[in-house]
Short mmCIF file of C-alpha atoms in Angstrom, two decimals:
data_model
loop_
_atom_site.label_atom_id
_atom_site.label_comp_id
_atom_site.label_asym_id
_atom_site.label_seq_id
_atom_site.Cartn_x
_atom_site.Cartn_y
_atom_site.Cartn_z
CA MET A 92 37.53 -21.57 40.13
CA SER A 93 37.71 -18.90 42.85
CA GLU A 94 41.60 -18.31 44.54
CA ILE A 95 41.60 -19.37 47.91
CA ASN A 96 42.93 -16.66 50.67
CA ALA A 97 45.72 -17.49 53.46
CA SER A 98 43.03 -19.11 56.09
CA GLY A 99 41.89 -22.32 53.55
CA ALA A 100 38.66 -19.85 52.68
CA PRO A 101 37.40 -18.83 49.20
CA ASP A 102 38.57 -15.09 47.87
CA PRO A 103 35.66 -12.85 47.33
CA ASP A 104 37.65 -9.90 45.37
CA ALA A 105 38.97 -12.72 43.53
CA SER A 106 35.51 -14.31 42.14
CA SER A 107 34.45 -10.82 41.78
CA SER A 108 37.16 -9.75 39.66
CA TYR A 109 36.61 -13.23 37.30
CA ALA A 110 32.41 -11.88 37.52
CA GLN A 111 33.18 -8.68 35.78
CA LEU A 112 36.07 -10.24 33.11
CA SER A 113 34.00 -10.72 29.68
CA LEU A 114 35.49 -11.65 26.01
CA ASP A 115 35.36 -8.32 25.80
CA ASN A 116 38.08 -7.29 27.80
CA VAL A 117 39.70 -10.03 26.68
CA PHE A 118 39.35 -9.10 22.82
CA SER A 119 40.02 -4.84 24.25
CA GLN A 120 43.72 -6.54 25.85
CA ALA A 121 44.47 -7.66 22.74
CA GLY A 122 43.35 -5.00 20.45
CA ILE A 123 41.02 -6.76 18.35
CA THR A 124 36.62 -7.37 18.48
CA ALA A 125 35.03 -9.87 18.40
CA GLU A 126 34.05 -10.07 15.53
CA GLN A 127 38.27 -10.14 14.21
CA ALA A 128 39.01 -12.80 16.78
CA VAL A 129 36.28 -15.01 15.22
CA ASP A 130 37.50 -14.58 11.42
CA THR A 131 41.01 -15.10 13.08
CA LEU A 132 40.16 -19.01 14.37
CA LEU A 133 38.06 -19.88 10.93
CA LEU A 134 40.87 -19.06 8.87
CA THR A 135 42.17 -22.15 10.45
CA LEU A 136 38.96 -23.85 10.11
CA PRO A 137 37.79 -25.05 6.67
CA GLN A 138 34.93 -22.86 6.37
CA GLY A 139 37.74 -20.14 5.37
CA ALA A 140 35.50 -17.24 6.49
CA ARG A 141 32.07 -15.94 7.18
CA GLY A 142 29.44 -13.40 5.76
CA ILE A 143 30.49 -10.48 3.61
CA ASN A 144 34.08 -12.17 4.21
CA ALA A 145 33.28 -15.58 2.29
CA LEU A 146 31.68 -13.31 -0.49
CA ARG A 147 34.31 -11.17 -0.69
CA ASN A 148 36.94 -14.14 -0.88
CA ALA A 149 35.13 -15.95 -4.22
CA TYR A 150 35.43 -12.67 -5.19
CA TYR A 151 38.66 -10.96 -4.59
CA GLY A 152 40.45 -15.21 -5.35
CA ILE A 153 41.43 -18.15 -6.26
CA ASN A 154 40.72 -20.75 -3.21
CA HIS A 155 43.85 -22.61 -3.91
CA ARG A 156 43.26 -25.02 -0.18
CA LEU A 157 39.66 -25.84 -2.40
CA THR A 158 38.23 -25.74 1.11
CA PRO A 159 34.33 -25.42 1.06
CA GLN A 160 32.38 -22.06 0.51
CA ALA A 161 30.12 -20.82 3.29
CA ILE A 162 28.40 -18.85 -0.02
CA PRO A 163 24.49 -19.62 0.31
CA ILE A 164 23.27 -20.89 -3.12
CA ASN A 165 20.58 -18.26 -5.97
CA LYS A 166 17.56 -18.72 -4.65
CA ASP A 167 14.85 -16.54 -6.77
CA THR A 168 11.60 -17.25 -7.17
CA PHE A 169 10.33 -17.83 -10.85
CA GLY A 170 8.24 -14.75 -10.90
CA LEU A 171 5.94 -12.59 -12.68
CA THR A 172 4.55 -13.02 -16.10
CA PHE A 173 2.32 -10.80 -17.31
CA PHE A 174 0.47 -10.35 -20.50
CA THR A 175 -0.52 -6.74 -22.04
CA ARG A 176 -3.80 -6.67 -23.41
CA PRO A 177 -3.71 -6.35 -26.76
CA ARG A 178 -6.93 -3.23 -28.86
CA LEU A 179 -9.49 -5.39 -30.20
CA ASN A 180 -12.29 -3.92 -32.13
CA LEU A 181 -15.30 -5.47 -29.92
CA SER A 182 -17.70 -2.23 -31.17
CA PRO A 183 -21.28 -3.87 -30.71
CA GLY A 184 -21.55 -2.87 -35.60
CA ASN A 185 -18.21 -5.28 -35.49
CA LEU A 186 -18.94 -7.79 -33.72
CA ARG A 187 -22.93 -8.34 -35.26
CA SER A 188 -21.10 -8.42 -38.68
CA GLU A 189 -20.30 -11.84 -37.36
CA ARG A 190 -22.80 -14.32 -36.31
CA ILE A 191 -19.61 -16.08 -34.28
CA PHE A 192 -19.09 -12.75 -32.58
CA ASN A 193 -22.80 -13.13 -30.89
CA PRO A 194 -22.33 -14.26 -27.52
CA LEU A 195 -19.76 -11.15 -26.48
CA THR A 196 -22.61 -9.04 -26.99
CA ASN A 197 -23.86 -10.38 -23.99
CA ILE A 198 -24.77 -7.64 -21.51
CA ASN A 199 -25.38 -9.34 -18.44
CA PRO A 200 -22.16 -7.72 -16.21
CA TYR A 201 -20.68 -11.53 -14.76
CA SER A 202 -20.81 -13.24 -17.55
CA VAL A 203 -17.42 -14.36 -19.13
CA GLN A 204 -18.00 -13.05 -22.64
CA ARG A 205 -18.68 -9.58 -21.14
CA ILE A 206 -15.28 -10.20 -18.71
CA ILE A 207 -14.04 -11.74 -22.30
CA ARG A 208 -15.23 -8.44 -24.32
CA CYS A 209 -13.84 -6.17 -22.17
CA TYR A 210 -10.42 -7.64 -21.31
CA LEU A 211 -9.37 -7.89 -24.99
CA ASP A 212 -11.07 -4.62 -25.58
CA PRO A 213 -10.22 -1.72 -23.50
CA ASP A 214 -10.88 0.98 -25.15
CA SER A 215 -14.56 0.69 -24.88
CA ASN A 216 -13.88 -0.69 -21.77
CA ARG A 217 -12.58 2.69 -20.12
CA ASP A 218 -14.80 4.84 -21.95
CA PRO A 219 -18.23 5.87 -19.50
CA ALA A 220 -19.93 6.64 -21.82
CA THR A 221 -20.45 2.40 -23.89
CA GLY A 222 -20.69 1.74 -20.16
CA MET A 223 -19.52 -1.88 -21.19
CA SER A 224 -17.90 -2.82 -17.97
CA SER A 225 -18.22 -5.51 -15.43
CA PRO A 226 -16.87 -5.29 -11.30
CA PHE A 227 -14.52 -8.43 -12.09
CA VAL A 228 -12.47 -6.73 -14.84
CA ASP A 229 -10.04 -3.11 -13.61
CA PRO A 230 -10.40 -0.79 -16.36
CA LEU A 231 -6.96 0.89 -15.33
CA SER A 232 -5.06 -2.39 -15.36
CA ALA A 233 -2.40 -2.51 -18.30
CA PHE A 234 -2.43 -6.82 -18.12
CA ILE A 235 -4.56 -9.47 -18.32
CA PRO A 236 -4.60 -10.75 -14.89
CA ILE A 237 -6.47 -14.19 -15.24
CA LEU A 238 -3.95 -14.69 -17.21
CA SER A 239 -0.62 -14.79 -15.09
CA ASN A 240 -3.35 -16.05 -12.31
CA MET A 241 -4.11 -19.29 -14.32
CA LEU A 242 -0.11 -19.84 -16.13
CA VAL A 243 1.50 -23.01 -14.57
CA SER A 244 4.62 -23.79 -17.19
CA ALA A 245 5.74 -20.66 -20.02
CA ALA A 246 8.27 -22.44 -22.21
CA GLY A 247 10.46 -21.78 -25.36
CA TRP A 248 12.29 -18.62 -24.93
CA PRO A 249 15.53 -18.67 -26.68
CA ASP A 250 19.31 -18.79 -25.52
CA ILE A 251 21.68 -15.20 -26.92
CA THR A 252 23.96 -17.05 -29.46
CA VAL A 253 27.27 -15.10 -30.51
CA PRO A 254 27.07 -16.10 -34.07
CA TYR A 255 30.51 -16.67 -35.25
CA THR A 256 32.79 -17.87 -38.58
CA THR A 257 35.65 -20.09 -38.61
CA SER A 258 38.58 -19.67 -41.48
CA HIS A 259 39.82 -22.06 -43.76
CA GLU A 260 42.97 -24.69 -43.25
CA GLY A 261 46.79 -23.64 -43.68
CA VAL A 262 49.11 -26.10 -44.07
CA TYR A 263 48.60 -27.11 -41.03
CA LYS A 264 45.39 -27.16 -40.59
CA GLU A 265 45.26 -24.63 -38.70
CA VAL A 266 41.85 -21.64 -38.44
CA PHE A 267 40.72 -18.52 -36.73
CA SER A 268 37.78 -18.21 -35.65
CA LEU A 269 35.90 -14.62 -35.30
CA VAL A 270 32.49 -13.15 -34.42
CA ASP A 271 30.54 -12.10 -37.76
CA GLY A 272 26.98 -11.88 -35.96
CA VAL A 273 24.46 -10.04 -33.57
CA THR A 274 23.42 -11.24 -30.47
CA GLU A 275 20.57 -10.03 -30.40
CA ILE A 276 17.22 -11.80 -30.51
CA TYR A 277 14.85 -10.03 -33.62
CA SER A 278 13.78 -14.37 -35.23
CA ALA A 279 10.36 -15.87 -34.90
CA TYR A 280 10.46 -18.28 -32.37
CA ASP A 281 6.66 -20.19 -29.96
CA ILE A 282 6.32 -19.94 -26.30
CA THR A 283 4.06 -22.05 -25.64
CA LEU A 284 1.70 -21.25 -22.06
CA THR A 285 0.33 -23.61 -20.21
CA PHE A 286 -3.02 -22.54 -17.70
CA ARG A 287 -4.79 -24.13 -15.22
CA ASN A 288 -8.13 -24.98 -16.40
CA MET A 289 -11.37 -23.13 -14.37
CA GLN A 290 -14.88 -23.31 -13.73
CA GLY A 291 -16.55 -21.86 -16.72
CA ASP A 292 -12.77 -22.20 -18.86
CA PRO A 293 -12.88 -18.61 -19.76
CA VAL A 294 -8.70 -19.38 -20.34
CA THR A 295 -9.58 -20.34 -23.99
CA ALA A 296 -13.20 -18.95 -24.69
CA LEU A 297 -10.58 -16.16 -24.11
CA PHE A 298 -8.24 -17.20 -27.36
CA PHE A 299 -10.90 -18.89 -29.04
CA TYR A 300 -12.57 -14.99 -30.08
CA TRP A 301 -9.19 -13.49 -30.31
CA SER A 302 -7.81 -15.84 -33.01
CA MET A 303 -11.15 -15.23 -33.91
CA TYR A 304 -10.42 -12.12 -34.08
CA MET A 305 -7.44 -12.03 -35.79
CA SER A 306 -8.87 -14.46 -38.63
CA HIS A 307 -12.25 -11.99 -39.76
CA VAL A 308 -9.49 -8.97 -39.59
CA PHE A 309 -7.36 -10.66 -42.52
CA ARG A 310 -10.66 -11.31 -44.16
CA GLY A 311 -11.97 -7.76 -43.23
CA THR A 312 -14.74 -9.32 -42.40
CA LEU A 313 -14.21 -7.23 -38.85
CA MET A 314 -12.23 -3.27 -38.49
CA PRO A 315 -9.53 -2.24 -36.32
CA TYR A 316 -10.74 0.93 -34.50
CA PRO A 317 -9.65 3.77 -37.19
CA GLU A 318 -6.73 5.10 -35.65
CA MET A 319 -5.16 1.47 -35.72
CA ILE A 320 -4.71 1.53 -39.28
CA VAL A 321 -4.02 5.04 -40.16
CA ASP A 322 -1.34 3.96 -37.69
CA ASN A 323 -0.31 0.99 -38.92
CA GLU A 324 -0.72 -1.35 -36.29
CA VAL A 325 -1.63 -4.71 -35.92
CA ASP A 326 -3.81 -4.39 -33.07
CA TYR A 327 -4.31 -8.08 -31.98
CA GLN A 328 -0.77 -8.35 -30.69
CA THR A 329 0.52 -8.69 -26.80
CA ARG A 330 3.78 -8.06 -24.74
CA ILE A 331 4.92 -10.46 -22.91
CA TYR A 332 7.01 -9.93 -19.72
CA ARG A 333 8.61 -12.38 -17.44
CA LEU A 334 9.74 -11.21 -13.79
CA VAL A 335 11.58 -13.40 -11.57
CA LEU A 336 12.11 -12.10 -8.36
CA ASP A 337 13.79 -12.87 -5.36
CA VAL A 338 12.81 -14.56 -2.38
CA THR A 339 11.10 -11.90 -0.59
CA LYS A 340 9.08 -11.37 -4.44
CA THR A 341 10.15 -7.98 -3.98
CA LYS A 342 13.26 -7.30 -5.81
CA VAL A 343 13.66 -8.23 -9.82
CA GLN A 344 16.48 -10.17 -10.12
CA LYS A 345 16.23 -10.38 -14.35
CA ILE A 346 13.40 -9.57 -16.88
CA ALA A 347 12.57 -9.97 -20.06
CA ALA A 348 10.33 -9.85 -22.66
CA CYS A 349 9.37 -10.43 -26.18
CA GLY A 350 8.64 -8.00 -28.84
CA ALA A 351 5.40 -8.93 -30.38
CA ALA A 352 2.75 -12.06 -29.72
CA PHE A 353 -0.46 -13.72 -30.40
CA PRO A 354 -1.84 -16.72 -30.29
CA TYR A 355 -2.08 -18.93 -33.00
CA SER A 356 -4.53 -22.64 -31.54
CA PRO A 357 -6.72 -21.66 -28.81
CA ALA A 358 -6.73 -25.62 -28.08
CA ASN A 359 -10.28 -25.99 -27.75
CA GLY A 360 -10.14 -28.85 -29.48
CA ALA A 361 -9.46 -31.50 -26.77
CA ALA A 362 -12.59 -30.60 -24.97
CA PHE A 363 -15.15 -32.05 -27.61
CA ASN A 364 -13.07 -35.99 -27.35
CA TYR A 365 -15.39 -38.29 -25.59
CA ASP A 366 -14.32 -41.17 -23.00
CA SER A 367 -16.88 -43.28 -22.34
CA GLN A 368 -15.11 -45.21 -19.91
CA SER A 369 -14.70 -41.40 -17.63
CA PRO A 370 -17.63 -39.97 -16.07
CA LEU A 371 -14.67 -36.54 -16.60
CA ASN A 372 -13.46 -35.35 -19.41
CA GLN A 373 -10.18 -34.71 -17.48
CA SER A 374 -8.24 -33.82 -20.78
CA HIS A 375 -8.76 -30.58 -20.08
CA GLU A 376 -7.72 -30.05 -17.17
CA GLN A 377 -4.86 -27.53 -18.15
CA ILE A 378 -4.52 -26.07 -21.50
CA SER A 379 -1.80 -25.60 -23.83
CA ILE A 380 -2.05 -22.43 -25.61
CA PRO A 381 1.09 -21.19 -28.53
CA MET A 382 1.93 -18.27 -29.10
CA HIS A 383 3.90 -17.19 -32.22
CA CYS A 384 6.73 -14.83 -30.43
CA VAL A 385 8.68 -11.90 -32.18
CA GLY A 386 12.36 -11.20 -30.93
CA ALA A 387 12.94 -11.16 -27.39
CA ILE A 388 15.08 -8.50 -25.15
CA TYR A 389 16.64 -9.92 -21.82
CA GLN A 390 18.22 -7.75 -19.46
CA ASP A 391 18.31 -4.12 -21.23
CA PRO A 392 17.27 -0.96 -18.79
CA ILE A 393 15.01 -0.21 -21.65
CA LEU A 394 12.35 -2.81 -20.41
CA LEU A 395 11.73 -0.97 -16.87
CA TYR A 396 10.61 1.82 -18.67
CA ALA A 397 8.98 0.20 -21.42
CA PHE A 398 6.60 -1.90 -18.36
CA ASN A 399 6.24 0.97 -16.88
CA THR A 400 4.73 3.02 -18.63
CA THR A 401 2.83 0.71 -20.40
CA VAL A 402 1.08 0.68 -16.88
CA ALA A 403 0.84 4.59 -16.78
CA LEU A 404 -0.43 4.31 -19.89
CA PHE A 405 -3.42 3.14 -18.53
CA ASN A 406 -3.61 4.29 -15.49
CA PRO A 407 -2.38 8.02 -15.82
CA ALA A 408 -2.49 7.72 -11.98
CA MET A 409 0.78 6.20 -12.50
CA ALA A 410 2.97 8.40 -13.81
CA ASP A 411 6.20 9.80 -12.81
CA GLY A 412 4.86 12.81 -10.64
CA LEU A 413 1.20 12.28 -10.02
CA ARG A 414 1.63 8.59 -8.78
CA THR A 415 2.00 9.76 -4.82
CA MET A 416 -0.69 12.44 -5.41
CA SER A 417 -3.45 10.23 -5.78
CA CYS A 418 -1.73 6.62 -4.51
CA THR A 419 0.65 4.82 -2.00
CA ARG A 420 2.72 2.41 -2.45
CA LEU A 421 2.16 -0.20 -0.57
CA PRO A 422 4.45 -1.68 3.37
CA MET A 423 5.60 -5.16 2.63
CA ALA A 424 3.01 -5.60 6.21
CA ALA A 425 0.24 -4.87 4.36
CA LEU A 426 1.10 -6.65 0.62
CA GLN A 427 -1.25 -9.48 1.39
CA LEU A 428 -4.46 -7.39 2.94
CA PHE A 429 -4.42 -5.69 -1.24
CA ASN A 430 -3.22 -9.64 -2.56
CA HIS A 431 -5.46 -9.53 -6.01
CA GLN A 432 -4.83 -5.36 -5.75
CA GLY A 433 -2.30 -2.86 -7.33
CA TYR A 434 -1.16 -1.57 -9.90
CA PRO A 435 3.03 -2.83 -10.15
CA TRP A 436 5.84 -0.30 -11.22
CA ILE A 437 9.52 -1.23 -10.87
CA ASN A 438 12.07 1.07 -9.58
CA PRO A 439 14.69 1.98 -12.00
CA ASP A 440 17.10 3.02 -9.82
CA THR A 441 17.24 -0.55 -7.32
CA TRP A 442 14.62 -2.83 -9.46
CA GLU A 443 12.44 -3.30 -6.65
CA LEU A 444 8.58 -4.28 -7.51
CA GLU A 445 6.45 -1.57 -5.96
CA TRP A 446 3.14 -2.32 -5.12
CA TRP A 447 0.41 0.78 -5.38
CA VAL A 448 -2.95 1.38 -4.51
CA ASP A 449 -5.20 4.13 -5.24
CA SER A 450 -4.97 6.21 -1.44
CA GLN A 451 -8.94 5.93 -0.47
CA LEU A 452 -8.85 2.52 -0.88
CA TYR A 453 -5.29 2.01 1.38
CA GLN A 454 -7.19 4.06 4.57
CA GLN A 455 -10.69 2.38 3.62
CA LEU A 456 -9.48 -1.18 4.21
CA THR A 457 -6.58 -0.36 6.97
CA GLY A 458 -8.70 2.08 8.52
CA TRP A 459 -11.41 -1.42 8.38
CA LEU A 460 -8.71 -3.37 9.69
CA ALA A 461 -7.68 -1.99 12.36
CA ASN A 462 -10.43 -1.59 13.61
CA LEU A 463 -11.23 -5.44 13.42
CA GLN A 464 -8.22 -6.73 15.21
CA ASN A 465 -9.98 -4.39 18.35
CA GLN A 466 -12.64 -6.14 17.95
CA LEU A 467 -11.41 -8.52 18.02
CA ALA A 468 -9.13 -8.31 21.61
CA THR A 469 -11.56 -6.54 23.40
CA PRO A 470 -15.37 -7.91 22.09
CA LEU A 471 -17.96 -7.17 24.27
CA PHE A 472 -21.19 -8.89 24.52
CA PRO A 473 -24.55 -7.74 23.73
CA THR A 474 -26.00 -7.92 27.04
CA GLY A 475 -23.35 -5.22 28.32
CA GLN A 476 -20.81 -8.30 30.29
CA ASN A 477 -17.40 -8.85 29.60
CA GLN A 478 -15.86 -12.37 28.22
CA THR A 479 -15.29 -13.07 32.22
CA GLY A 480 -19.87 -12.45 32.37
CA GLU A 481 -19.22 -9.60 35.13
CA ALA A 482 -20.52 -6.10 34.04
CA SER A 483 -18.80 -3.51 32.31
CA GLY A 484 -19.62 0.29 32.46
CA ASN A 485 -16.43 0.73 30.28
CA THR A 486 -17.46 0.19 26.41
CA ALA A 487 -14.39 2.34 25.14
CA SER A 488 -12.31 -1.14 25.61
CA ALA A 489 -13.50 -2.20 21.65
CA THR A 490 -11.56 0.45 21.10
CA GLY A 491 -8.38 -0.51 23.05
CA SER A 492 -5.23 -1.90 22.93
CA ASN A 493 -4.84 -5.98 20.96
CA THR A 494 -3.85 -8.33 23.35
CA LEU A 495 -3.98 -10.58 20.32
CA GLY A 496 -1.08 -8.25 17.73
CA GLN A 497 -1.60 -6.30 15.11
CA LEU A 498 -0.51 -5.66 12.67
CA ASP A 499 1.32 -2.55 11.38
CA PHE A 500 0.47 -1.59 8.39
CA GLY A 501 1.23 2.97 9.34
CA ALA A 502 0.64 4.88 6.34
CA GLY A 503 1.95 3.70 3.80
CA SER A 504 3.90 6.00 1.85
CA THR A 505 3.60 8.67 -1.08
CA ALA A 506 6.80 8.80 -2.28
#
């Protein structure tokens, strides 16, 4: 409200002084900041504090006033599940020794049989001399993407329990208890995996040939690779990695893995059920595969090393010291563009899940997208006229500024 001078009119000097007065000036005269003033006010309210102060209070002391906690709840995502590729010997000589495996000799690179063979026999898939490749399978990938992408649920991970013993009762029925065992899980258990079926039924076929191979190796009708026999290694096992991610899907909040696992039922019987009342067999829309697992590891930092080592084992360019030379780390803005591409790597210091792609591929796709966005922003008609119908003699406008807005991918990161 303006001050009134002696003549009864508003005093312009007083109005200007009020206009120059700000909250910062008021707080500075009181010797506090605006943030401190808000925090002081909140101390009188049920909220109590805001931001980092509310978090500190929850850790520091007891909420003896029982005021509501102004702390957001945990909102982790289910994250990602990775299945490492086994090392089956699906060489032509092995396949021809058993009639059931004859379909896997299909030479059509787009067939489901060739894709399955490439997945399960990564040695032949990575060897150019064998000619066993498919455009649908990345030979440098350590994992089986079709299983990760089609997975609906995974249930059966065991809980950590502390074993303990209780003494015999005394005269007054008194007892005491002590821990008398280990918490590490080395026992066997089953995990039930549910997959969404897709056209061609590749998931069932993959587990069918996987299961048949294990049985025939036991019988001796199929032979593993010679080095597997010499090293006394089991070639049909996989490891399941579970990564729980934050809401941005870039931070690993929790990590777990089994020691080793293998499927023991392809669950293909439902495909042959018959019901005349239904035109389609809907019982096979989802597939439940039981996996027998041995051992479970939770939150052990060694899993980060094992995960990264597995990635580098299949793609040597992802190894430490080589990764920044030929690969580019994807920035946040480019993750959607490169979806279904790239190789994962977990930063052992920050637990950030990074995705890396070949540097040439990165430059190629980002350059193509930038050029496309420029053409969409200022398109030219074949007649040489612009959108208003006027003659356009400046063809350089097609590469001008993008009025629709561009995604700034930058140069990526090689650090």
